[in-house]
Tab-separated table of N, CA and C in Angstrom:
chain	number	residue	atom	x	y	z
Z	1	UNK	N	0.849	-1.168	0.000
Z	1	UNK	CA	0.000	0.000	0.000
Z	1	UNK	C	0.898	1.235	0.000
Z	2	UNK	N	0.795	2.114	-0.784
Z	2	UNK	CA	1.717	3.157	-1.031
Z	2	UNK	C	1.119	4.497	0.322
Z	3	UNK	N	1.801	5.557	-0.138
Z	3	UNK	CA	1.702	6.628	1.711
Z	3	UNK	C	0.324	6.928	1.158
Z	4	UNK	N	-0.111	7.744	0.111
Z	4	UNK	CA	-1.427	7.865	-0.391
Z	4	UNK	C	-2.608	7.186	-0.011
Z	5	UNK	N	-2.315	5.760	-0.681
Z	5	UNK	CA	-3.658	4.806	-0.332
Z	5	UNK	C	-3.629	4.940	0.959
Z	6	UNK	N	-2.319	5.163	1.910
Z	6	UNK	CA	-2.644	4.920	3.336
Z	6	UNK	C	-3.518	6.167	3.748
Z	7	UNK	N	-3.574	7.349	2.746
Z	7	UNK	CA	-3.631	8.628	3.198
Z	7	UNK	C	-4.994	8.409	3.045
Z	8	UNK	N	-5.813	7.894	2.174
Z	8	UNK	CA	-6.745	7.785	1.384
Z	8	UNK	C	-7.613	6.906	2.347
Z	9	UNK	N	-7.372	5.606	3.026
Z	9	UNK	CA	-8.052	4.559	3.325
Z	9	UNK	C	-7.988	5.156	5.412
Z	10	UNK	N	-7.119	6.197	5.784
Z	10	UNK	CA	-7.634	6.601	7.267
Z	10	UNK	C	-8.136	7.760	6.782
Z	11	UNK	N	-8.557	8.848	5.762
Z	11	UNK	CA	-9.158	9.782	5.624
Z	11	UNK	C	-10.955	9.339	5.666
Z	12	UNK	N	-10.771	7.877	4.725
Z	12	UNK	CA	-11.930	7.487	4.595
Z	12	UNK	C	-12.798	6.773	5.876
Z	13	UNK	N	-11.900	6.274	6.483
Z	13	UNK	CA	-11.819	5.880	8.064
Z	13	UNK	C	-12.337	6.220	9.238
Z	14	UNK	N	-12.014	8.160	8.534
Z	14	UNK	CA	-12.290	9.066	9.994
Z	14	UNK	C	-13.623	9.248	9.091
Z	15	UNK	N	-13.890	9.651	7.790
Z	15	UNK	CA	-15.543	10.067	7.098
Z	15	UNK	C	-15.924	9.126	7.926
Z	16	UNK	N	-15.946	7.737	7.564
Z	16	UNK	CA	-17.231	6.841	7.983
Z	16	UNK	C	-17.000	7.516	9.731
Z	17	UNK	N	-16.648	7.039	10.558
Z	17	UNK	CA	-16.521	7.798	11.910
Z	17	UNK	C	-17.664	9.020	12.189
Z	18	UNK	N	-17.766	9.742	11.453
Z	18	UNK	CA	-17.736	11.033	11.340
Z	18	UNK	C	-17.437	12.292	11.831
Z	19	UNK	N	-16.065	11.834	11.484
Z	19	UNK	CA	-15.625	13.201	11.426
Z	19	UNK	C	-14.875	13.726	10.609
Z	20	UNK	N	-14.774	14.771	10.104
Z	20	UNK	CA	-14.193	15.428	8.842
Z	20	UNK	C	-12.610	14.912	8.583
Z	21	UNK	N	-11.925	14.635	7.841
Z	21	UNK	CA	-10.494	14.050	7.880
Z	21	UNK	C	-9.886	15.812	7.835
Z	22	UNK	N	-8.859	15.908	8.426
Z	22	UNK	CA	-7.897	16.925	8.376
Z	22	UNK	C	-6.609	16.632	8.224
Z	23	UNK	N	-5.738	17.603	8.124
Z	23	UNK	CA	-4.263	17.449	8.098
Z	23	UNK	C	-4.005	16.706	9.424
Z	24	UNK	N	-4.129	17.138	10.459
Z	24	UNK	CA	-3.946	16.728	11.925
Z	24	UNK	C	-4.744	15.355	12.136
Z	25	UNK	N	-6.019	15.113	11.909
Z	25	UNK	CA	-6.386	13.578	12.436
Z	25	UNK	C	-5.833	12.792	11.749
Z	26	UNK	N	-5.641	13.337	10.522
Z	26	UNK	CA	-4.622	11.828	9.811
Z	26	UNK	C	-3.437	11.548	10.155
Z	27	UNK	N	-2.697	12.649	10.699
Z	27	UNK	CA	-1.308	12.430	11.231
Z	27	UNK	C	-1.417	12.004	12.495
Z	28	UNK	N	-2.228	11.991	13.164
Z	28	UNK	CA	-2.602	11.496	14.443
Z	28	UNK	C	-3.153	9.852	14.448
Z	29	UNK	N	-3.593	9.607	13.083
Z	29	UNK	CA	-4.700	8.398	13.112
Z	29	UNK	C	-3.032	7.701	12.734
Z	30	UNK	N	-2.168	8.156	11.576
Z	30	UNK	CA	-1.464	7.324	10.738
Z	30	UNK	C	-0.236	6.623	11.409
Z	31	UNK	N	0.101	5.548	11.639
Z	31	UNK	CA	0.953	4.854	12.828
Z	31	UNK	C	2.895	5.388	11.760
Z	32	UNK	N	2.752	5.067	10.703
Z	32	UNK	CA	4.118	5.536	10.567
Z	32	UNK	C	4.341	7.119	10.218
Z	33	UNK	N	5.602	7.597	9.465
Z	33	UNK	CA	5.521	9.046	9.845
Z	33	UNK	C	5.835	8.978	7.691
Z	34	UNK	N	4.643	9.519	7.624
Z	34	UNK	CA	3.708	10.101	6.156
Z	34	UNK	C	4.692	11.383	6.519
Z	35	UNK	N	5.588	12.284	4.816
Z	35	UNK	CA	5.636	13.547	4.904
Z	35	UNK	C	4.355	14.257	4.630
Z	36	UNK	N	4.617	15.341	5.615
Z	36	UNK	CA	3.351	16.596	5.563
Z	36	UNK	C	2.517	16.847	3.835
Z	37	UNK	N	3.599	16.940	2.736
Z	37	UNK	CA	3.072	16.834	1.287
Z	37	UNK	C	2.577	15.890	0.823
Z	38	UNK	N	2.539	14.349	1.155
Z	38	UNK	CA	1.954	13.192	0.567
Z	38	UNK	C	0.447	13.017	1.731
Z	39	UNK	N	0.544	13.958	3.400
Z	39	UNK	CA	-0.306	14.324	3.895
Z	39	UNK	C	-1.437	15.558	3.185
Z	40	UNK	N	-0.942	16.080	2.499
Z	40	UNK	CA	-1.977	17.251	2.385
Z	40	UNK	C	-2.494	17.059	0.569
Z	41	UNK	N	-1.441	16.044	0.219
Z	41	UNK	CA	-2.088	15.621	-1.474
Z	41	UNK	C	-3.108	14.543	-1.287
Z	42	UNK	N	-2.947	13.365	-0.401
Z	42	UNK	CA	-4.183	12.051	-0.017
Z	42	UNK	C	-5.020	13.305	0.294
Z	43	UNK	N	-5.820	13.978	0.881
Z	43	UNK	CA	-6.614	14.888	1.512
Z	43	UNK	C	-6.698	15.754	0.711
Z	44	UNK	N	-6.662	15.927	-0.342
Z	44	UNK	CA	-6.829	16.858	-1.381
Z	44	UNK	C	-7.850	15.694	-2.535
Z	45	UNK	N	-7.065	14.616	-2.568
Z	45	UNK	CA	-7.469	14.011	-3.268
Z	45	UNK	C	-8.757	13.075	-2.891
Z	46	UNK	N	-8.979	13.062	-1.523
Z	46	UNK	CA	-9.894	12.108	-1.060
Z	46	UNK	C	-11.330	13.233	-1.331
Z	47	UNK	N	-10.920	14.861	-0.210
Z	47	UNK	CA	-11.798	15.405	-0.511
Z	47	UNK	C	-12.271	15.894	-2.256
Z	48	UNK	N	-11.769	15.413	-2.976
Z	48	UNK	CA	-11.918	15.679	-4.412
Z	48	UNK	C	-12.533	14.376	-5.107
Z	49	UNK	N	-12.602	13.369	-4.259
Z	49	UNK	CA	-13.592	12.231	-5.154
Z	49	UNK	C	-14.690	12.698	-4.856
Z	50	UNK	N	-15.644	12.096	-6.181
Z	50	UNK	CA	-17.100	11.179	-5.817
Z	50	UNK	C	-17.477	10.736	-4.653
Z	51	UNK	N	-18.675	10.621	-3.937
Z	51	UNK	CA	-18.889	9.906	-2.775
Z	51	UNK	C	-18.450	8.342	-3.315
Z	52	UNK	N	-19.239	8.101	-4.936
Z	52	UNK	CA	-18.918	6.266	-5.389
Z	52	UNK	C	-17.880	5.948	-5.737
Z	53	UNK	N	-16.560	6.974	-5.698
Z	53	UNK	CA	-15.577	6.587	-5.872
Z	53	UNK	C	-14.830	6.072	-4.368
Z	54	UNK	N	-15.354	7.139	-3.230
Z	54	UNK	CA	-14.708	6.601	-2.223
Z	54	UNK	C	-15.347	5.164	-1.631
Z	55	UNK	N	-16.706	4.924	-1.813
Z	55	UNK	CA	-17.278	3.621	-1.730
Z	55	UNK	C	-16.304	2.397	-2.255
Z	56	UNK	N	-15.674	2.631	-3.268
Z	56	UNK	CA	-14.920	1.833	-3.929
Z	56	UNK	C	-13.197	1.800	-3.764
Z	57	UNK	N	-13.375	2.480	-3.203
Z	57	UNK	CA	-11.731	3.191	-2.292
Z	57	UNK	C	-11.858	2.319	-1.063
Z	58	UNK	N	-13.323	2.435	-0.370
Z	58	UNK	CA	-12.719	1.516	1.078
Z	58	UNK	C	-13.242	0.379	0.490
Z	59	UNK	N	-13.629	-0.562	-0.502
Z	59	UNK	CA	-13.125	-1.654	-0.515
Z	59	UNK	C	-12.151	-2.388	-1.005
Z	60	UNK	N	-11.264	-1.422	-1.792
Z	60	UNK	CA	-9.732	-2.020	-2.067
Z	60	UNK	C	-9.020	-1.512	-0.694
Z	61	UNK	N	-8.644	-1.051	0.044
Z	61	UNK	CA	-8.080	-0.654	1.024
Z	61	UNK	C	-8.401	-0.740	2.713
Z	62	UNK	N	-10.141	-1.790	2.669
Z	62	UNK	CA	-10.902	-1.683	3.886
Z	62	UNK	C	-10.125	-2.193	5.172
Z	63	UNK	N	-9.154	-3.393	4.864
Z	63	UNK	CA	-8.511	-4.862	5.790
Z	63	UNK	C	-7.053	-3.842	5.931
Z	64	UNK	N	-6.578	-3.125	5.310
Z	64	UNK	CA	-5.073	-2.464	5.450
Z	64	UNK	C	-5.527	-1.396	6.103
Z	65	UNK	N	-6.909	-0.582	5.818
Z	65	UNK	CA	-6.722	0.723	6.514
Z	65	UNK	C	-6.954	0.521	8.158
Z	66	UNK	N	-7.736	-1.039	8.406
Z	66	UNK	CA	-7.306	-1.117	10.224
Z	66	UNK	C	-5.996	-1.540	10.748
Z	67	UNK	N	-5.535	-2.122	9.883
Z	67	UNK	CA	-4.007	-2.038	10.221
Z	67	UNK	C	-3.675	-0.762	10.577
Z	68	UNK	N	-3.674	-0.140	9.267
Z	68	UNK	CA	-2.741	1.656	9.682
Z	68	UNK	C	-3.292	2.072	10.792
Z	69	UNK	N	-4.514	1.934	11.269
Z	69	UNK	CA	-5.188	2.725	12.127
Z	69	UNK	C	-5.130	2.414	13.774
Z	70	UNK	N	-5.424	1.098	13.473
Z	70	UNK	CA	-5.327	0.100	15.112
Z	70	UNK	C	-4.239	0.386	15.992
Z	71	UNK	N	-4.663	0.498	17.126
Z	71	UNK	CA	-3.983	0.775	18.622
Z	71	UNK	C	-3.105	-0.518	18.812
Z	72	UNK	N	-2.209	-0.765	18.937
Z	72	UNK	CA	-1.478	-1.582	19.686
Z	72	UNK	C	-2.187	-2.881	20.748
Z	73	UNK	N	-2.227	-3.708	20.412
Z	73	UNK	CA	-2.679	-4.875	21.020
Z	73	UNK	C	-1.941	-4.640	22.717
Z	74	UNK	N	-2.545	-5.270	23.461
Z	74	UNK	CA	-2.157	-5.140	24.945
Z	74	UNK	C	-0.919	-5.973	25.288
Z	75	UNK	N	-0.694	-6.977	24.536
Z	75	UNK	CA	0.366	-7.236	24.356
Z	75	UNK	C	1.404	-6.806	23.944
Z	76	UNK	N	1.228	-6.294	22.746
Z	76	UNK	CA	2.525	-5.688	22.156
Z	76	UNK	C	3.171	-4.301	23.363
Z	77	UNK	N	1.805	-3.181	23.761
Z	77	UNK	CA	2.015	-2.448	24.630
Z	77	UNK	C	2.948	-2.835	25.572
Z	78	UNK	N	2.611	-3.851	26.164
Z	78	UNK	CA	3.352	-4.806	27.299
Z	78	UNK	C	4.942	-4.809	27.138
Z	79	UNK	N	4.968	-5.355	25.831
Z	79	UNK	CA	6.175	-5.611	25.396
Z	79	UNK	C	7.127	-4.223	25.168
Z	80	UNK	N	6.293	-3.478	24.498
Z	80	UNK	CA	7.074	-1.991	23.958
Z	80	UNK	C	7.377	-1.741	25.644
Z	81	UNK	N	6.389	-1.737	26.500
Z	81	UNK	CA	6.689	-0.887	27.659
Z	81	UNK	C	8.114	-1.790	28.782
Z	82	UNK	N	7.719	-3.123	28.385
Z	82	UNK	CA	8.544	-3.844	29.265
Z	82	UNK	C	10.616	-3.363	28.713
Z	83	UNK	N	10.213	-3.708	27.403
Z	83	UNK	CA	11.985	-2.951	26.488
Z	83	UNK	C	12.244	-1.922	27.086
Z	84	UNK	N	10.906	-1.131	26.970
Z	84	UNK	CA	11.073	0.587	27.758
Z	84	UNK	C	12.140	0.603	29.031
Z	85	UNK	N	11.217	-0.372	29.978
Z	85	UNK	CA	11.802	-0.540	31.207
Z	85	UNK	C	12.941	-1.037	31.408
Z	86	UNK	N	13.433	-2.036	30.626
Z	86	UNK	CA	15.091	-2.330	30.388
Z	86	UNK	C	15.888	-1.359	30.125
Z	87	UNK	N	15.589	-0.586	28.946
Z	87	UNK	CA	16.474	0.429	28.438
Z	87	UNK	C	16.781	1.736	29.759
Z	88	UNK	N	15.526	2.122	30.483
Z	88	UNK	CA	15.913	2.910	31.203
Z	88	UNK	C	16.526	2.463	32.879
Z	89	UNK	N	16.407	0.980	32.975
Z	89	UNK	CA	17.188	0.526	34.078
Z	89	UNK	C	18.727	0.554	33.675
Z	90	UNK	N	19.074	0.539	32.787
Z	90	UNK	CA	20.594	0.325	32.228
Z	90	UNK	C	20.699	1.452	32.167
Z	91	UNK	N	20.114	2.038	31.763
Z	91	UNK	CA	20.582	4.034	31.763
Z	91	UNK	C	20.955	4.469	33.362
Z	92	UNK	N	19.574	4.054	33.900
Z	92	UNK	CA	19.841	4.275	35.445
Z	92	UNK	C	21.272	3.343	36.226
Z	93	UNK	N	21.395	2.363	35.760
Z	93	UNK	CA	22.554	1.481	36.349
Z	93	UNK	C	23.897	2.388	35.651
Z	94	UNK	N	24.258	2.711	34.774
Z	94	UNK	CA	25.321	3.511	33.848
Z	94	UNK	C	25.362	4.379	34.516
Z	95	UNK	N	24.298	5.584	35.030
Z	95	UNK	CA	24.740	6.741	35.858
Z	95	UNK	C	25.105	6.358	37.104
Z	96	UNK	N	23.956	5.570	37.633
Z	96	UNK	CA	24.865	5.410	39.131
Z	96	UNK	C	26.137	5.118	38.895
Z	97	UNK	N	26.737	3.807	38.080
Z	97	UNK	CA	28.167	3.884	38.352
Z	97	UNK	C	29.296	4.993	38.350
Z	98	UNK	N	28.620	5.603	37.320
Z	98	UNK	CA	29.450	7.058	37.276
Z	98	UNK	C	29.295	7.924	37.687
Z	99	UNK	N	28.022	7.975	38.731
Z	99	UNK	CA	28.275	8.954	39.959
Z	99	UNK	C	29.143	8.576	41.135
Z	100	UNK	N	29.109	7.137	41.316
Z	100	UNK	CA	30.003	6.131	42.176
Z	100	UNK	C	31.435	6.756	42.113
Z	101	UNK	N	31.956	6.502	40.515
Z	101	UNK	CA	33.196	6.709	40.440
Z	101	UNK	C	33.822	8.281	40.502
Z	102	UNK	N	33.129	9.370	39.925
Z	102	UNK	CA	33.068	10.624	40.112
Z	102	UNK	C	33.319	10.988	41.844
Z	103	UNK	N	32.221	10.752	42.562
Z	103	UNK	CA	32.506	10.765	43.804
Z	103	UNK	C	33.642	10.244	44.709
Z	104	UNK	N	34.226	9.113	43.942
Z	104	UNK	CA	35.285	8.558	44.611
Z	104	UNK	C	36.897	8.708	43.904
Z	105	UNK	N	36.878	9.453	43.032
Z	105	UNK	CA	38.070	10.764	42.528
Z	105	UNK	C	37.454	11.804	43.371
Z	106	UNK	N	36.395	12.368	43.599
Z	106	UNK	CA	36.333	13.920	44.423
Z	106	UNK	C	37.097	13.357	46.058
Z	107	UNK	N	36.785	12.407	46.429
Z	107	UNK	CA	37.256	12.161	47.842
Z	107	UNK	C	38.676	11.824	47.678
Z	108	UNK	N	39.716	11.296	46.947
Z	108	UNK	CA	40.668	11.275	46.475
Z	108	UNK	C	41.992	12.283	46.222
Z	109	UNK	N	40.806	13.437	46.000
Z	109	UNK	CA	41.623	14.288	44.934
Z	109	UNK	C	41.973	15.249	46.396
């Protein structure tokens, strides 16, 4: 699916929803990072179809645009957050040591 169709299939996403697609809900809805110009051409172009063209837009794109759109399974969350928590215990373990050692050249010196 190219950035467009992606632009195209959460614009159409937020219509059915209802609410108007904008520059901002799509960049908000869209999970990877779309440039701002392939953002504001899908949205040019969505608001520029046919209503029966977009009818026919969310069914080539209906099964991919909940992909783009979908929240993170509670699992995966889990997981992103649990890495989280590794990465910043090792950060935290790295400074303490080197406040350890800092402190024990100041008493030294």
């Amino acid at each position: 699916m190219s950035q467009i169709d992606q632009v195209l299939a959460a614009a159409k996403a937020l219509a059915d929803r209802g609410k108007l697609p904008s520059v901002a809900l799509l960049k908000s809805q869209l999970s990877n990072n779309i440039p701002l110009p392939i953002l504001i051409k899908g949205l040019q172009q969505f608001k520029a179809m046919p209503k029966a063209e977009q009818a026919r837009l969310v069914g080539q794109v209906e099964v991919e645009a909940e992909v783009v759109i979908a929240d993170p399974s509670p699992e995966q969350a889990v997981a992103r957050l649990t890495q989280e928590l590794k990465q910043l215990k090792a950060a935290y373990q790295q400074l303490d040591e080197r406040l350890t050692r800092l402190e024990s050249q100041e008493k030294t010196a």
